[in-house]
mmCIF file of C-alpha atoms in Angstrom:
data_model
loop_
_atom_site.group_PDB
_atom_site.id
_atom_site.type_symbol
_atom_site.label_atom_id
_atom_site.label_comp_id
_atom_site.label_asym_id
_atom_site.label_seq_id
_atom_site.Cartn_x
_atom_site.Cartn_y
_atom_site.Cartn_z
ATOM 1 C CA MET E 1 100.740 22.826 -44.752
ATOM 2 C CA THR E 2 102.344 21.817 -41.699
ATOM 3 C CA SER E 3 101.775 19.246 -38.791
ATOM 4 C CA ALA E 4 103.074 19.145 -35.400
ATOM 5 C CA ILE E 5 104.359 15.717 -34.404
ATOM 6 C CA SER E 6 106.119 15.488 -31.019
ATOM 7 C CA GLY E 7 107.520 18.998 -31.135
ATOM 8 C CA THR E 8 108.621 18.950 -34.686
ATOM 9 C CA GLU E 9 106.979 20.295 -37.830
ATOM 10 C CA ILE E 10 106.620 18.213 -40.862
ATOM 11 C CA SER E 11 106.160 19.714 -44.237
ATOM 12 C CA LEU E 12 104.171 17.847 -46.877
ATOM 13 C CA ARG E 13 106.753 19.367 -49.627
ATOM 14 C CA GLY E 14 109.536 18.163 -47.358
ATOM 15 C CA LEU E 15 108.281 14.554 -47.889
ATOM 16 C CA ARG E 16 107.729 14.396 -51.517
ATOM 17 C CA ASP E 17 110.773 12.275 -52.051
ATOM 18 C CA ARG E 18 109.663 9.910 -49.330
ATOM 19 C CA PRO E 19 106.332 8.491 -50.714
ATOM 20 C CA PHE E 20 105.562 6.145 -47.802
ATOM 21 C CA GLU E 21 106.138 8.940 -45.187
ATOM 22 C CA LEU E 22 104.033 11.360 -47.279
ATOM 23 C CA LEU E 23 101.242 8.718 -47.487
ATOM 24 C CA LYS E 24 101.480 8.256 -43.732
ATOM 25 C CA GLU E 25 101.286 11.907 -43.077
ATOM 26 C CA LEU E 26 98.134 12.377 -45.218
ATOM 27 C CA GLU E 27 96.508 9.510 -43.702
ATOM 28 C CA LYS E 28 96.998 10.968 -40.315
ATOM 29 C CA ARG E 29 95.885 14.348 -41.202
ATOM 30 C CA SER E 30 92.795 12.815 -42.922
ATOM 31 C CA ARG E 31 91.791 10.858 -39.843
ATOM 32 C CA ALA E 32 92.229 14.095 -37.875
ATOM 33 C CA VAL E 33 89.838 15.888 -40.000
ATOM 34 C CA VAL E 34 87.196 13.228 -40.110
ATOM 35 C CA ALA E 35 87.500 12.820 -36.335
ATOM 36 C CA GLY E 36 86.800 16.635 -36.079
ATOM 37 C CA SER E 37 83.890 16.342 -38.535
ATOM 38 C CA VAL E 38 82.189 13.532 -36.564
ATOM 39 C CA ALA E 39 82.426 15.600 -33.118
ATOM 40 C CA GLU E 40 80.829 18.707 -34.979
ATOM 41 C CA SER E 41 77.965 16.738 -36.645
ATOM 42 C CA SER E 42 77.010 14.852 -33.368
ATOM 43 C CA ALA E 43 77.163 18.258 -31.424
ATOM 44 C CA GLY E 44 74.497 19.788 -33.631
ATOM 45 C CA GLN E 45 71.879 17.270 -34.888
ATOM 46 C CA GLU E 46 70.462 18.076 -38.302
ATOM 47 C CA TRP E 47 66.854 17.258 -39.496
ATOM 48 C CA VAL E 48 66.500 16.802 -43.410
ATOM 49 C CA GLY E 49 63.279 16.868 -45.057
ATOM 50 C CA VAL E 50 61.420 17.273 -48.335
ATOM 51 C CA ALA E 51 59.584 20.630 -48.991
ATOM 52 C CA PHE E 52 56.637 21.026 -51.102
ATOM 53 C CA ARG E 53 53.833 23.385 -51.908
ATOM 54 C CA MET E 54 49.998 22.379 -51.529
ATOM 55 C CA GLY E 55 47.331 24.819 -51.978
ATOM 56 C CA GLY E 56 49.484 27.900 -51.549
ATOM 57 C CA GLU E 57 51.111 26.565 -48.250
ATOM 58 C CA THR E 58 54.349 24.869 -47.826
ATOM 59 C CA PHE E 59 55.065 21.922 -45.828
ATOM 60 C CA LEU E 60 57.872 19.459 -45.020
ATOM 61 C CA VAL E 61 58.037 15.751 -44.902
ATOM 62 C CA ALA E 62 60.763 13.690 -43.236
ATOM 63 C CA ARG E 63 63.480 12.377 -45.875
ATOM 64 C CA GLU E 64 62.950 8.956 -44.210
ATOM 65 C CA GLU E 65 59.241 8.914 -45.071
ATOM 66 C CA THR E 66 59.864 9.718 -48.675
ATOM 67 C CA ARG E 67 60.906 7.085 -51.179
ATOM 68 C CA GLU E 68 61.268 9.439 -54.137
ATOM 69 C CA VAL E 69 59.789 12.479 -56.077
ATOM 70 C CA LEU E 70 58.477 11.819 -59.563
ATOM 71 C CA GLY E 71 56.835 13.907 -62.261
ATOM 72 C CA TYR E 72 53.018 13.341 -62.869
ATOM 73 C CA PRO E 73 52.951 10.167 -64.769
ATOM 74 C CA ALA E 74 51.682 10.441 -68.536
ATOM 75 C CA VAL E 75 49.294 7.683 -67.927
ATOM 76 C CA VAL E 76 47.167 7.131 -64.901
ATOM 77 C CA THR E 77 44.439 4.348 -65.072
ATOM 78 C CA ARG E 78 41.227 5.200 -63.125
ATOM 79 C CA ILE E 79 40.038 2.688 -60.676
ATOM 80 C CA PRO E 80 36.439 1.940 -60.786
ATOM 81 C CA GLY E 81 34.451 2.368 -57.317
ATOM 82 C CA ALA E 82 37.473 4.422 -55.679
ATOM 83 C CA LYS E 83 36.908 7.697 -53.934
ATOM 84 C CA GLY E 84 37.622 11.003 -55.914
ATOM 85 C CA TRP E 85 40.796 11.607 -54.386
ATOM 86 C CA VAL E 86 42.217 8.337 -55.679
ATOM 87 C CA LYS E 87 43.437 9.236 -59.155
ATOM 88 C CA GLY E 88 44.369 5.797 -60.253
ATOM 89 C CA LEU E 89 46.985 3.515 -60.835
ATOM 90 C CA ALA E 90 50.378 4.391 -62.629
ATOM 91 C CA ASN E 91 53.060 1.926 -63.971
ATOM 92 C CA ILE E 92 56.317 3.075 -62.461
ATOM 93 C CA ARG E 93 59.300 0.928 -63.573
ATOM 94 C CA GLY E 94 56.997 -2.076 -63.857
ATOM 95 C CA LEU E 95 55.356 -1.583 -60.480
ATOM 96 C CA LEU E 96 51.714 -0.363 -59.993
ATOM 97 C CA LEU E 97 51.569 2.648 -57.608
ATOM 98 C CA PRO E 98 48.368 4.328 -56.633
ATOM 99 C CA MET E 99 48.173 7.823 -57.444
ATOM 100 C CA LEU E 100 46.491 9.854 -54.832
ATOM 101 C CA ASP E 101 45.519 13.600 -54.666
ATOM 102 C CA LEU E 102 46.697 14.671 -51.143
ATOM 103 C CA ARG E 103 44.874 18.108 -51.155
ATOM 104 C CA GLN E 104 41.772 16.447 -52.304
ATOM 105 C CA PHE E 105 42.080 13.721 -49.522
ATOM 106 C CA LEU E 106 42.355 16.268 -47.025
ATOM 107 C CA GLY E 107 39.148 18.109 -48.097
ATOM 108 C CA SER E 108 40.689 21.197 -49.496
ATOM 109 C CA GLY E 109 39.817 20.763 -53.269
ATOM 110 C CA ALA E 110 41.343 18.921 -56.114
ATOM 111 C CA THR E 111 44.750 19.492 -57.427
ATOM 112 C CA VAL E 112 44.913 20.622 -60.936
ATOM 113 C CA ALA E 113 47.956 18.601 -62.921
ATOM 114 C CA GLY E 114 50.424 21.312 -64.261
ATOM 115 C CA ARG E 115 53.993 21.544 -65.178
ATOM 116 C CA ASN E 116 55.259 21.657 -61.633
ATOM 117 C CA THR E 117 52.837 18.876 -60.235
ATOM 118 C CA ARG E 118 54.930 16.134 -58.640
ATOM 119 C CA ILE E 119 54.238 12.833 -56.818
ATOM 120 C CA VAL E 120 55.932 12.190 -53.436
ATOM 121 C CA VAL E 121 56.277 8.424 -53.018
ATOM 122 C CA VAL E 122 55.700 7.303 -49.479
ATOM 123 C CA ASN E 123 58.430 5.184 -48.065
ATOM 124 C CA HIS E 124 56.204 2.625 -46.178
ATOM 125 C CA ARG E 125 56.683 -1.051 -46.415
ATOM 126 C CA GLU E 126 52.873 -2.136 -46.528
ATOM 127 C CA ILE E 127 51.064 0.826 -47.887
ATOM 128 C CA PRO E 128 52.294 2.076 -51.494
ATOM 129 C CA ALA E 129 51.127 5.471 -52.188
ATOM 130 C CA GLY E 130 52.205 8.188 -54.607
ATOM 131 C CA LEU E 131 50.885 11.652 -53.303
ATOM 132 C CA MET E 132 50.088 14.323 -55.775
ATOM 133 C CA VAL E 133 51.373 17.911 -54.728
ATOM 134 C CA ASP E 134 51.507 21.255 -56.586
ATOM 135 C CA GLU E 135 55.261 21.558 -56.474
ATOM 136 C CA VAL E 136 58.244 20.155 -54.818
ATOM 137 C CA LEU E 137 60.670 22.725 -53.441
ATOM 138 C CA GLY E 138 63.553 20.267 -52.626
ATOM 139 C CA PHE E 139 65.377 19.382 -49.644
ATOM 140 C CA ARG E 140 65.504 21.705 -46.495
ATOM 141 C CA ARG E 141 67.779 21.216 -43.550
ATOM 142 C CA PHE E 142 67.140 22.491 -40.180
ATOM 143 C CA ALA E 143 68.941 22.174 -36.701
ATOM 144 C CA GLU E 144 66.919 20.100 -34.219
ATOM 145 C CA ALA E 145 66.847 23.258 -32.056
ATOM 146 C CA GLU E 146 64.480 24.931 -34.564
ATOM 147 C CA PHE E 147 61.896 22.354 -34.053
ATOM 148 C CA ASN E 148 58.720 23.105 -32.144
ATOM 149 C CA ALA E 149 56.233 20.156 -31.214
ATOM 150 C CA GLU E 150 53.447 22.562 -31.536
ATOM 151 C CA ALA E 151 52.009 22.608 -35.040
ATOM 152 C CA PRO E 152 50.893 26.051 -36.510
ATOM 153 C CA PRO E 153 47.315 26.307 -37.945
ATOM 154 C CA THR E 154 47.011 25.624 -41.582
ATOM 155 C CA VAL E 155 44.475 26.552 -44.245
ATOM 156 C CA ILE E 156 44.418 23.061 -45.676
ATOM 157 C CA ARG E 157 42.709 20.889 -42.985
ATOM 158 C CA CYS E 158 45.676 18.568 -41.950
ATOM 159 C CA ASP E 159 46.221 19.319 -38.341
ATOM 160 C CA SER E 160 45.921 15.641 -37.195
ATOM 161 C CA PHE E 161 48.620 14.608 -39.583
ATOM 162 C CA LEU E 162 51.178 17.367 -38.462
ATOM 163 C CA ALA E 163 54.030 16.350 -36.280
ATOM 164 C CA GLY E 164 55.324 19.901 -35.319
ATOM 165 C CA ALA E 165 57.111 22.654 -37.321
ATOM 166 C CA PHE E 166 60.448 24.072 -37.890
ATOM 167 C CA ARG E 167 60.935 27.961 -37.388
ATOM 168 C CA ARG E 168 63.492 30.016 -38.968
ATOM 169 C CA GLY E 169 63.577 33.658 -38.915
ATOM 170 C CA GLY E 170 60.067 34.652 -39.786
ATOM 171 C CA GLU E 171 59.264 31.366 -41.599
ATOM 172 C CA VAL E 172 57.331 28.331 -40.251
ATOM 173 C CA TRP E 173 57.552 25.125 -42.027
ATOM 174 C CA PRO E 174 54.807 22.731 -40.746
ATOM 175 C CA VAL E 175 55.906 18.869 -40.660
ATOM 176 C CA LEU E 176 53.348 16.425 -42.247
ATOM 177 C CA SER E 177 53.727 12.879 -41.005
ATOM 178 C CA LEU E 178 53.313 10.608 -43.936
ATOM 179 C CA LYS E 179 53.258 7.426 -41.631
ATOM 180 C CA SER E 180 50.148 8.680 -39.731
ATOM 181 C CA LEU E 181 48.698 9.901 -42.865
ATOM 182 C CA VAL E 182 48.876 6.710 -44.729
ATOM 183 C CA GLU E 183 47.871 4.651 -41.751
ATOM 184 C CA SER E 184 44.865 6.590 -40.931
ATOM 185 C CA THR E 185 41.419 4.845 -41.147
ATOM 186 C CA GLY E 186 40.215 7.482 -43.657
ATOM 187 C CA PHE E 187 43.151 6.937 -46.133
ATOM 188 C CA LEU E 188 42.900 3.055 -45.978
ATOM 189 C CA GLN E 189 39.138 3.437 -46.924
ATOM 190 C CA ALA E 190 39.643 4.332 -50.403
ATOM 191 C CA SER E 191 36.557 2.589 -51.935
ATOM 192 C CA SER E 192 33.489 4.391 -52.204
#
C-alpha cells in the first residue's frame, strides 16, 4: 500500500522501523477512508426496518418503532374483561408486557401460536405492547429512493395504519406504522 504525500510515495513497509511515523500514516489513511464512507452514506440514505409475516403477507415496521423481537412467552396470563385480541400479560425480565394478537386486532382472524410465532415489542414511551405475528424475517434495508408513499392494497385490513411501501424489483413491502397503530382509538380501547 502506498500513499501520495506532496508528490512522494510513502510505503508502509518502509515505515516499519519508524513506529511513530507508521502510526501517523495509518491514522491519516484511516481518516481518509472514514471521510469517504461518510460522504457515500449521506449521498444515499438508507431505511432499515424489521420484516415480518402476518396471515401470508409480508410487512415492514421501522427499526426505530421496534424495541425488540421475542419468542412467544411460555406463560401469558389472561386479563378478565379484555377484548379477544388481548392475549394477556407476560413477565418479560421483570416487567409486565401486554401481549396482543395483531392480526386479530385488525379483524383478519386469530394467530395460532407456533414454533415461528414472534412478539414484536413496540418502542413507544407511553404505550407498552407486544404484538404477536406469524414470523419475523429479520432486518431489511432499502434505499430511500425505493419508497413510495402510496400504500398497496392488502388482504389484511390494515390500510389505515400503512405509511407507504418499498418497492424492489417485483416485490412490494408495505410499511406498517406502529406509532399510529398503538395510538389509535380502537387499540387504546382494549376492554370489552
